[in-house]
Amino acid sequence: MHVHELIAMIEATAPPRWAASWDRSGVQVAAGRKRVGKLAVGLDPAPVLIDQALAWGADFILVHHPLTLKPELPALSNGYHHVLGALLCHDAWLYAAHTSLDVQPRGPVRWLAGELGLNNVSVLEETGRRLGRWFRILGPKERIEQVAQGLEGRPGVEVYALGARALEVVAAPGRDFEVYGAISGAEDDTLRVVSHELDLPVESLGFGFVGEMPESSPWEEFYEVLKRLTGGTPRALAGIVPEKVSRVACCPGSGASLLKRVAKVGAQVYVTGDLKYHDAQAARELGYLVVDVGHFVLEERMMRVFSEELRRKLTHGAVEVAFFPGFDFLSSPS
């Protein structure tokens, strides 16, 4: 697969234009090679993970956290220097899907919502709105038929024939990549395409999510389920323990900045990481319970889910996908 095709597939789930302004999502290290045969996926571009991926033969490495958030010269012989050297020596790509992935409402960031069976899920802090898109596609009969067949059965895409040489297509928010994929190819110059954004429907993008439990659950039962899903006892519980849990909020990674927002949406439990002393104090004053499962566990599972999604999409391609487990740097020293 051409590297630009793989990047387009990644960015269909995590478009860089939706990343936070301070972030550095996207290509971290470019390589000379243009074909990708092995894709490695992991959480951090840590030296150990990079070395393992390169030893496996990866020519493209996808991670969540950027290599650096600000320009940095490799002036010291440290982990940053090691990673740069290893990637350049192996002519391998490094790509980070960071906040571009975090804000996607239908992306792997919501894996916990799926496991808990949450209903009516919405974002906690909206950072943008994605609109649907309308297309009119004109071209030779054979090419129009090819496009129509390519779009048949695609989720979130409605196709209307306007005669033998024209199609009208309506793509739901976030599904326009399906249309762009169908109209791309060697014969692009035979098609004429007009498109524009629609006022409706609208899909909110943003950090964190909140949703309703399928049925109200006693706290003790909910807590046991949460421990099973997140791999053990949380780092900390802070705030007011509820008798029943009917509404749950979550922000993978560091979610302390959303504490007040959680109170406004009426969640009894907020699952996140990186809780500090004064955050715990605020949670008690706000009247709900914060469950700190750590920065690592929710995002590690998110990237594993992302790797599985990419593996399914690449089943019939020539790209092998492997997930490389990371290391929780806040766990017990080894």
XYZ file of C-alpha atoms in Angstrom:
334
model
C 0.000 0.000 0.000
C 1.196 3.511 -0.779
C 2.011 5.463 2.359
C -0.403 8.248 1.413
C -3.254 5.716 1.195
C -2.464 4.472 4.695
C -2.279 8.002 6.089
C -5.635 8.785 4.443
C -7.128 5.708 6.136
C -5.809 6.800 9.540
C -7.013 10.350 9.018
C -10.483 9.158 8.036
C -10.821 8.311 11.741
C -8.538 11.049 13.107
C -8.501 14.104 10.791
C -5.615 16.420 11.797
C -7.741 19.522 11.180
C -9.701 18.708 14.355
C -6.611 18.453 16.571
C -6.130 21.007 19.349
C -4.165 24.110 18.373
C -1.326 23.239 20.777
C -1.041 19.665 19.535
C 1.318 18.079 17.009
C -0.802 15.303 15.553
C 0.262 13.988 12.147
C 3.547 12.848 10.634
C 6.319 12.996 13.238
C 9.157 11.537 11.182
C 8.967 11.089 7.410
C 10.741 8.320 5.532
C 11.966 7.919 1.985
C 10.036 4.735 1.328
C 6.613 5.122 -0.285
C 5.230 1.598 0.184
C 4.052 0.163 3.503
C 3.996 -3.549 4.241
C 3.993 -3.618 8.049
C 2.090 -1.227 10.317
C 2.943 -1.152 14.035
C 0.499 0.487 16.467
C 1.148 1.560 20.061
C 0.528 4.267 22.632
C 3.878 6.010 23.135
C 6.879 6.568 20.837
C 9.094 5.283 23.640
C 12.492 3.834 22.666
C 11.554 0.301 23.744
C 8.359 0.265 21.673
C 10.082 1.800 18.643
C 12.899 -0.761 18.830
C 10.429 -3.643 19.106
C 8.401 -2.382 16.161
C 11.473 -1.917 13.972
C 12.820 -5.355 14.927
C 9.475 -6.774 13.753
C 10.039 -5.030 10.430
C 7.619 -2.117 10.704
C 7.979 0.521 8.029
C 5.180 2.680 9.503
C 4.569 3.201 13.230
C 1.319 4.743 14.473
C 1.213 6.050 18.045
C -1.095 8.240 20.098
C 1.314 10.607 21.816
C 3.496 12.884 19.677
C 7.257 12.502 19.740
C 7.490 16.098 20.984
C 5.109 19.026 21.356
C 7.709 21.664 20.535
C 10.712 21.846 18.190
C 13.690 20.111 19.729
C 17.214 19.560 18.423
C 18.683 16.064 18.947
C 21.514 17.692 20.878
C 21.477 15.216 23.770
C 21.960 11.471 23.686
C 18.545 10.704 25.192
C 15.357 8.845 24.294
C 14.343 11.448 21.726
C 17.743 11.150 20.039
C 17.493 7.345 20.097
C 14.033 7.277 18.499
C 15.015 9.706 15.744
C 18.167 7.758 14.968
C 16.396 4.394 14.901
C 13.618 5.614 12.606
C 15.988 7.347 10.201
C 18.348 4.362 10.063
C 15.454 2.016 9.240
C 13.771 4.498 6.869
C 10.512 4.124 8.820
C 7.582 6.520 9.238
C 6.270 7.715 12.603
C 2.744 9.144 12.839
C 0.839 10.402 15.913
C -2.964 10.501 16.138
C -3.306 12.468 19.373
C -6.100 14.985 19.991
C -7.208 14.389 16.403
C -8.283 10.958 17.677
C -9.407 12.086 21.146
C -12.197 14.320 19.825
C -13.796 11.828 17.426
C -17.228 10.792 18.768
C -17.398 7.576 16.768
C -13.748 6.662 17.164
C -11.999 4.141 19.435
C -11.776 6.739 22.219
C -15.283 5.635 23.234
C -14.466 1.968 23.742
C -15.524 2.159 27.412
C -18.931 3.531 26.415
C -19.405 0.473 24.239
C -18.321 -1.954 26.951
C -20.682 -0.350 29.483
C -23.512 -0.228 26.944
C -24.045 3.507 27.430
C -26.973 5.113 25.612
C -27.453 8.689 24.374
C -23.711 9.280 24.368
C -22.515 12.845 23.733
C -19.277 14.804 24.062
C -18.377 16.470 27.344
C -16.566 19.507 25.937
C -17.442 20.433 22.375
C -14.506 21.659 20.293
C -16.140 21.719 16.877
C -19.012 20.600 14.706
C -18.800 18.412 11.654
C -21.409 18.818 8.933
C -22.762 16.486 6.309
C -21.678 16.987 2.690
C -23.575 16.941 -0.613
C -21.963 15.772 -3.877
C -22.999 15.849 -7.520
C -20.843 13.556 -9.644
C -20.870 13.637 -13.456
C -18.996 11.358 -15.840
C -19.088 8.491 -18.339
C -21.710 5.829 -17.731
C -19.175 3.124 -16.871
C -17.349 5.324 -14.386
C -20.586 6.459 -12.725
C -21.635 2.822 -12.339
C -18.246 2.058 -10.778
C -18.645 4.876 -8.246
C -22.217 3.830 -7.411
C -21.121 0.244 -6.816
C -18.244 1.435 -4.649
C -20.635 3.414 -2.445
C -23.310 0.729 -2.209
C -23.940 -0.264 1.393
C -21.492 2.255 2.828
C -22.695 3.445 6.251
C -23.800 7.062 6.365
C -23.854 7.471 2.579
C -27.005 7.883 0.486
C -26.755 7.609 -3.311
C -29.328 8.869 -5.810
C -29.076 8.212 -9.558
C -29.704 11.220 -11.799
C -29.693 9.304 -15.056
C -26.925 7.138 -16.472
C -24.210 9.784 -16.251
C -24.819 11.500 -12.918
C -25.122 10.758 -9.214
C -26.191 12.795 -6.229
C -24.647 11.675 -2.948
C -25.318 12.797 0.619
C -22.666 11.863 3.195
C -23.374 12.018 6.917
C -20.925 13.949 9.120
C -17.548 12.273 9.051
C -18.420 9.933 6.164
C -17.298 12.090 3.237
C -14.078 10.059 3.050
C -16.174 7.177 1.677
C -17.157 9.340 -1.296
C -13.658 10.687 -1.851
C -12.362 7.125 -1.801
C -14.912 5.987 -4.375
C -14.150 8.805 -6.815
C -10.369 8.533 -6.547
C -8.305 6.439 -8.919
C -6.488 6.506 -12.194
C -9.519 7.789 -14.056
C -10.210 10.803 -11.856
C -10.018 13.176 -14.801
C -13.121 11.562 -16.320
C -15.293 12.769 -13.429
C -16.626 16.192 -12.620
C -17.497 16.686 -8.953
C -19.283 19.535 -7.197
C -19.762 19.443 -3.423
C -20.602 21.624 -0.456
C -21.279 21.274 3.254
C -24.853 20.908 4.444
C -26.368 22.860 7.299
C -27.697 19.607 8.724
C -27.077 17.045 10.088
C -24.481 18.155 12.629
C -22.116 15.983 14.657
C -20.375 17.451 17.700
C -16.675 16.782 18.199
C -14.925 17.187 21.508
C -13.108 15.804 24.512
C -14.640 13.193 26.783
C -18.092 11.679 26.673
C -21.126 11.146 28.864
C -23.916 8.616 28.546
C -26.674 6.736 30.337
C -26.362 3.229 31.711
C -28.803 0.688 30.218
C -30.308 0.542 33.701
C -29.395 2.071 37.027
C -26.749 -0.014 38.773
C -25.748 -0.192 42.451
C -22.336 1.399 42.925
C -20.730 -1.834 44.119
C -21.818 -3.697 40.975
C -20.726 -0.887 38.675
C -17.360 -0.678 40.424
C -16.676 -4.384 39.921
C -17.474 -4.094 36.210
C -15.250 -1.032 35.877
C -12.344 -2.775 37.608
C -12.684 -5.715 35.243
C -12.700 -3.453 32.180
C -9.766 -1.324 33.310
C -7.563 -4.094 34.612
C -7.740 -3.743 38.377
C -8.177 -1.393 41.288
C -8.140 2.307 40.295
C -5.398 4.618 41.519
C -7.834 6.749 43.483
C -11.477 7.439 44.272
C -12.360 11.031 45.083
C -15.637 12.745 45.850
C -19.038 11.370 46.825
C -19.756 7.661 46.336
C -23.239 7.289 44.785
C -25.738 4.664 45.856
C -26.771 4.124 42.229
C -25.015 4.812 38.933
C -27.200 5.807 35.992
C -25.072 8.406 34.202
C -21.339 8.017 33.538
C -18.762 10.439 32.133
C -15.276 9.601 30.933
C -12.216 11.338 29.528
C -9.257 9.073 28.682
C -5.850 10.456 29.606
C -5.921 13.636 31.689
C -9.439 14.888 32.385
C -9.194 17.204 35.391
C -9.992 20.247 33.254
C -13.499 18.874 32.677
C -14.515 18.483 36.340
C -17.007 21.362 36.291
C -18.424 20.213 32.972
C -19.098 16.764 34.429
C -21.157 18.342 37.214
C -23.231 20.242 34.654
C -24.165 17.093 32.716
C -25.314 15.285 35.858
C -22.976 12.277 35.904
C -22.660 10.409 39.198
C -19.300 8.901 38.175
C -16.430 10.355 36.155
C -13.715 7.986 34.894
C -10.424 9.638 33.959
C -6.736 9.873 34.909
C -4.030 12.133 36.339
C -6.117 13.374 39.287
C -4.357 15.787 41.653
C -5.067 16.694 45.275
C -7.039 19.856 44.555
C -8.945 18.086 41.776
C -10.099 15.541 44.353
C -11.164 18.359 46.639
C -13.150 19.942 43.799
C -14.893 16.648 43.011
C -16.193 16.406 46.569
C -17.488 19.969 46.421
C -19.152 19.273 43.054
C -20.957 16.260 44.522
C -19.964 13.290 42.372
C -17.302 10.567 42.307
C -14.116 10.663 40.244
C -12.489 7.317 39.505
C -8.835 7.805 38.587
C -7.783 4.747 36.589
C -4.554 6.399 35.436
C -3.505 8.047 32.204
C -2.324 4.798 30.641
C -5.068 2.187 30.754
C -7.877 3.928 28.857
C -5.605 5.166 26.071
C -3.676 1.896 25.768
C -6.960 0.058 25.153
C -8.046 2.814 22.743
C -4.974 2.256 20.571
C -5.448 -1.506 20.694
C -9.021 -1.012 19.442
C -7.743 1.345 16.731
C -5.214 -1.265 15.605
C -7.976 -3.876 15.364
C -10.101 -1.522 13.271
C -7.201 -0.887 10.906
C -6.448 -4.607 10.688
C -10.023 -5.298 9.586
C -9.853 -2.557 6.947
C -6.533 -3.899 5.671
C -7.570 -7.565 5.643
C -7.508 -7.787 1.857
C -4.518 -5.519 1.434
C -0.814 -6.134 1.578
C -0.305 -4.507 4.989
C 0.266 -6.541 8.138
C -0.849 -4.857 11.377
C 0.516 -5.543 14.858
C -0.179 -3.899 18.206
C 2.762 -3.363 20.545
C 1.793 -3.073 24.229
C 3.120 -0.077 26.087
C 4.298 0.496 29.631
C 2.517 2.400 32.375
C 5.255 4.725 33.578
C 3.336 5.336 36.819
C 3.245 1.647 37.733
C 5.532 0.067 40.306
C 9.237 0.391 39.402
C 10.756 -2.706 37.830
